[in-house]
Amino acid sequence: MRECKVDSRDLVYENTDKLVDVGKSSELVQCIEDLPEDIPANDPRVELIVKSLFKIDAHPIEKPVSLRDLNELIKDNIASETKISIYEGEWPDMRAIPGSDIPLPVELFVAAPMIKDWREGRMSESKGGKSSRDIIRQYAEMNPKTSPPIRSVDIVVDSDGGVFLALQGDGAHRLCAAKMRGDREILCREISIVRLN
């Protein structure tokens, strides 16, 4: 799992003794059994994984948890990790897979870099002179179908079938906008499936 470099003023995760409870899926646990370290986005197993994620009876969280604290909690409990690649073939003949961005359920996301509130975004940071709130509103007015995908997403699955998603990389404001609009899905790339002990 990638290290997340965030400001030390990041939100403290209050329930440090347990992981976030958003939803469970025994079907997903079966789909991810015996996956290799890498699979291409057009592998038929990816479609089964995505379908099982959308079947989860999710309980979305109102406030995001601290990504840093979440990563600290799970880093010593990782059993295995599979990367879903947007490329196929071997170097030097690798090529991008057309249409390889993957829709994932917005309601399963629990964390994004430095985001302390899904509506307010980053409390103490501005981007290009605009506040996080203004950027989120700007994205919320855009067409979600034409918005670029968010990057570097972890699908975290614990041993009991508990599932949640964490954005580790780029696209936090777009994710907030999707939550604000009530979108069902958001396009993602650079996805990892992280299985916990």
XYZ file of C-alpha atoms in Angstrom:
197
model
C 0.000 0.000 0.000
C 1.267 3.431 -0.867
C 2.473 5.811 1.805
C 0.300 8.887 2.077
C 2.191 12.087 2.790
C -0.195 14.496 4.472
C 0.025 17.463 6.741
C 0.373 16.682 10.442
C -2.788 18.727 11.059
C -4.800 16.011 9.298
C -7.951 14.829 11.037
C -7.439 12.277 13.788
C -9.303 9.016 13.303
C -11.276 8.567 16.504
C -11.945 4.813 16.415
C -8.371 3.638 16.174
C -9.196 0.184 17.503
C -11.345 -0.866 14.533
C -11.728 -0.340 10.819
C -14.549 1.546 9.158
C -17.799 -0.405 8.790
C -19.409 0.584 5.473
C -20.625 -2.729 4.068
C -19.912 -6.447 3.734
C -19.745 -8.796 0.776
C -19.047 -12.512 0.899
C -19.438 -12.489 -2.900
C -16.541 -10.042 -3.224
C -14.367 -12.190 -0.949
C -14.958 -15.129 -3.326
C -14.195 -12.952 -6.387
C -10.796 -11.896 -5.049
C -9.577 -15.294 -3.861
C -6.264 -16.319 -5.433
C -5.794 -13.181 -7.524
C -2.263 -12.615 -8.841
C -0.275 -9.444 -8.050
C -1.388 -7.795 -11.315
C -4.422 -8.197 -13.556
C -5.399 -6.086 -16.577
C -8.533 -3.926 -16.377
C -10.167 -6.025 -19.119
C -9.773 -9.279 -17.158
C -13.295 -10.790 -16.712
C -12.673 -11.064 -12.947
C -12.578 -7.252 -12.721
C -16.160 -7.053 -14.007
C -17.259 -9.567 -11.339
C -15.479 -7.556 -8.633
C -17.156 -4.323 -9.747
C -20.602 -5.969 -9.908
C -20.187 -7.354 -6.392
C -19.167 -3.890 -5.084
C -22.367 -2.368 -6.471
C -24.469 -5.095 -4.780
C -23.231 -4.168 -1.297
C -25.845 -2.778 1.066
C -23.662 0.160 2.049
C -23.891 2.482 5.022
C -22.071 5.606 3.800
C -20.133 7.565 6.395
C -21.070 11.199 6.953
C -17.547 12.453 7.666
C -14.391 11.095 6.045
C -11.818 9.398 8.246
C -8.166 10.378 8.273
C -6.376 8.677 5.402
C -3.095 8.733 7.297
C -4.588 7.077 10.382
C -6.459 4.575 8.232
C -3.259 3.603 6.415
C -1.449 3.252 9.754
C -4.179 0.914 10.976
C -4.059 -1.414 8.006
C -0.397 -1.365 6.958
C 0.628 -4.225 9.284
C -2.445 -6.305 8.424
C -2.089 -6.596 4.645
C -2.293 -10.214 3.496
C -1.935 -9.464 -0.219
C -2.442 -6.790 -2.841
C -3.520 -6.958 -6.475
C -3.090 -4.061 -8.871
C -5.629 -3.612 -11.670
C -3.575 -2.350 -14.588
C -4.729 -0.152 -17.462
C -2.038 -1.797 -19.605
C -1.773 -5.228 -21.157
C 1.122 -7.134 -22.645
C 4.774 -7.257 -21.671
C 7.394 -4.540 -21.938
C 8.353 -3.242 -24.518
C 5.097 -4.220 -26.251
C 2.777 -2.933 -23.501
C -0.240 -0.992 -24.669
C -3.043 0.885 -22.929
C -6.371 -0.919 -22.698
C -9.116 1.200 -24.312
C -11.933 2.176 -21.947
C -10.071 0.816 -18.939
C -11.352 3.327 -16.358
C -13.479 1.477 -13.833
C -16.674 2.757 -12.151
C -16.688 2.270 -8.365
C -19.477 3.055 -5.858
C -19.164 6.552 -4.391
C -20.857 5.558 -1.130
C -18.093 3.048 -0.274
C -15.376 5.736 -0.110
C -14.307 6.609 3.428
C -11.099 8.642 2.960
C -9.175 10.896 0.585
C -5.946 12.864 0.997
C -6.366 15.722 3.490
C -10.175 15.798 3.108
C -11.792 16.530 6.470
C -15.358 17.081 5.283
C -17.050 15.870 2.081
C -18.637 19.333 1.528
C -15.837 21.576 2.784
C -12.852 19.589 1.518
C -9.501 20.714 2.904
C -10.115 23.193 5.687
C -6.796 25.003 5.621
C -5.713 24.788 2.008
C -6.507 26.724 -1.137
C -5.767 25.683 -4.705
C -5.070 28.397 -7.250
C -6.495 31.013 -4.879
C -9.793 29.132 -4.475
C -11.007 27.417 -1.332
C -11.690 23.679 -1.319
C -15.400 24.395 -0.962
C -15.404 26.533 -4.127
C -13.477 23.893 -6.082
C -15.917 21.175 -4.962
C -18.891 23.340 -6.031
C -17.229 23.967 -9.391
C -16.744 20.216 -9.925
C -20.291 19.507 -8.725
C -21.629 21.668 -11.580
C -19.686 19.644 -14.182
C -20.966 16.589 -16.011
C -19.725 13.529 -14.064
C -19.557 11.533 -17.308
C -16.916 13.845 -18.799
C -14.906 14.434 -15.622
C -11.468 12.763 -15.612
C -11.132 9.643 -13.440
C -9.786 9.794 -9.916
C -6.454 8.005 -9.492
C -4.915 5.588 -7.061
C -7.854 3.935 -5.301
C -7.646 1.077 -2.800
C -10.461 -1.439 -2.448
C -9.876 -2.709 1.094
C -11.417 -6.045 2.090
C -11.041 -7.452 5.594
C -11.189 -11.103 6.610
C -14.895 -10.819 7.571
C -15.892 -9.464 4.162
C -16.015 -5.837 5.316
C -15.317 -3.488 2.400
C -14.448 0.173 1.977
C -12.662 2.325 -0.594
C -9.897 4.852 0.009
C -8.585 7.395 -2.471
C -4.810 7.449 -2.062
C -3.969 9.838 -4.893
C -5.391 12.483 -7.212
C -9.058 13.480 -7.399
C -10.153 14.260 -3.834
C -12.230 17.297 -4.847
C -13.896 15.340 -7.667
C -14.784 12.607 -5.164
C -16.264 15.210 -2.794
C -18.295 16.661 -5.688
C -19.599 13.180 -6.566
C -20.653 12.651 -2.948
C -22.261 16.094 -2.867
C -24.263 15.382 -6.049
C -25.319 11.974 -4.742
C -23.657 10.143 -7.644
C -23.858 6.375 -7.562
C -20.464 5.818 -9.243
C -17.205 7.532 -10.072
C -14.626 6.518 -12.686
C -11.324 5.328 -11.212
C -7.942 4.132 -12.421
C -4.784 2.757 -10.802
C -6.849 0.525 -8.536
C -5.452 -1.877 -5.945
C -7.358 -4.600 -4.136
C -5.940 -4.847 -0.620
C -6.812 -7.970 1.361
C -6.363 -7.820 5.116
C -5.584 -10.630 7.550
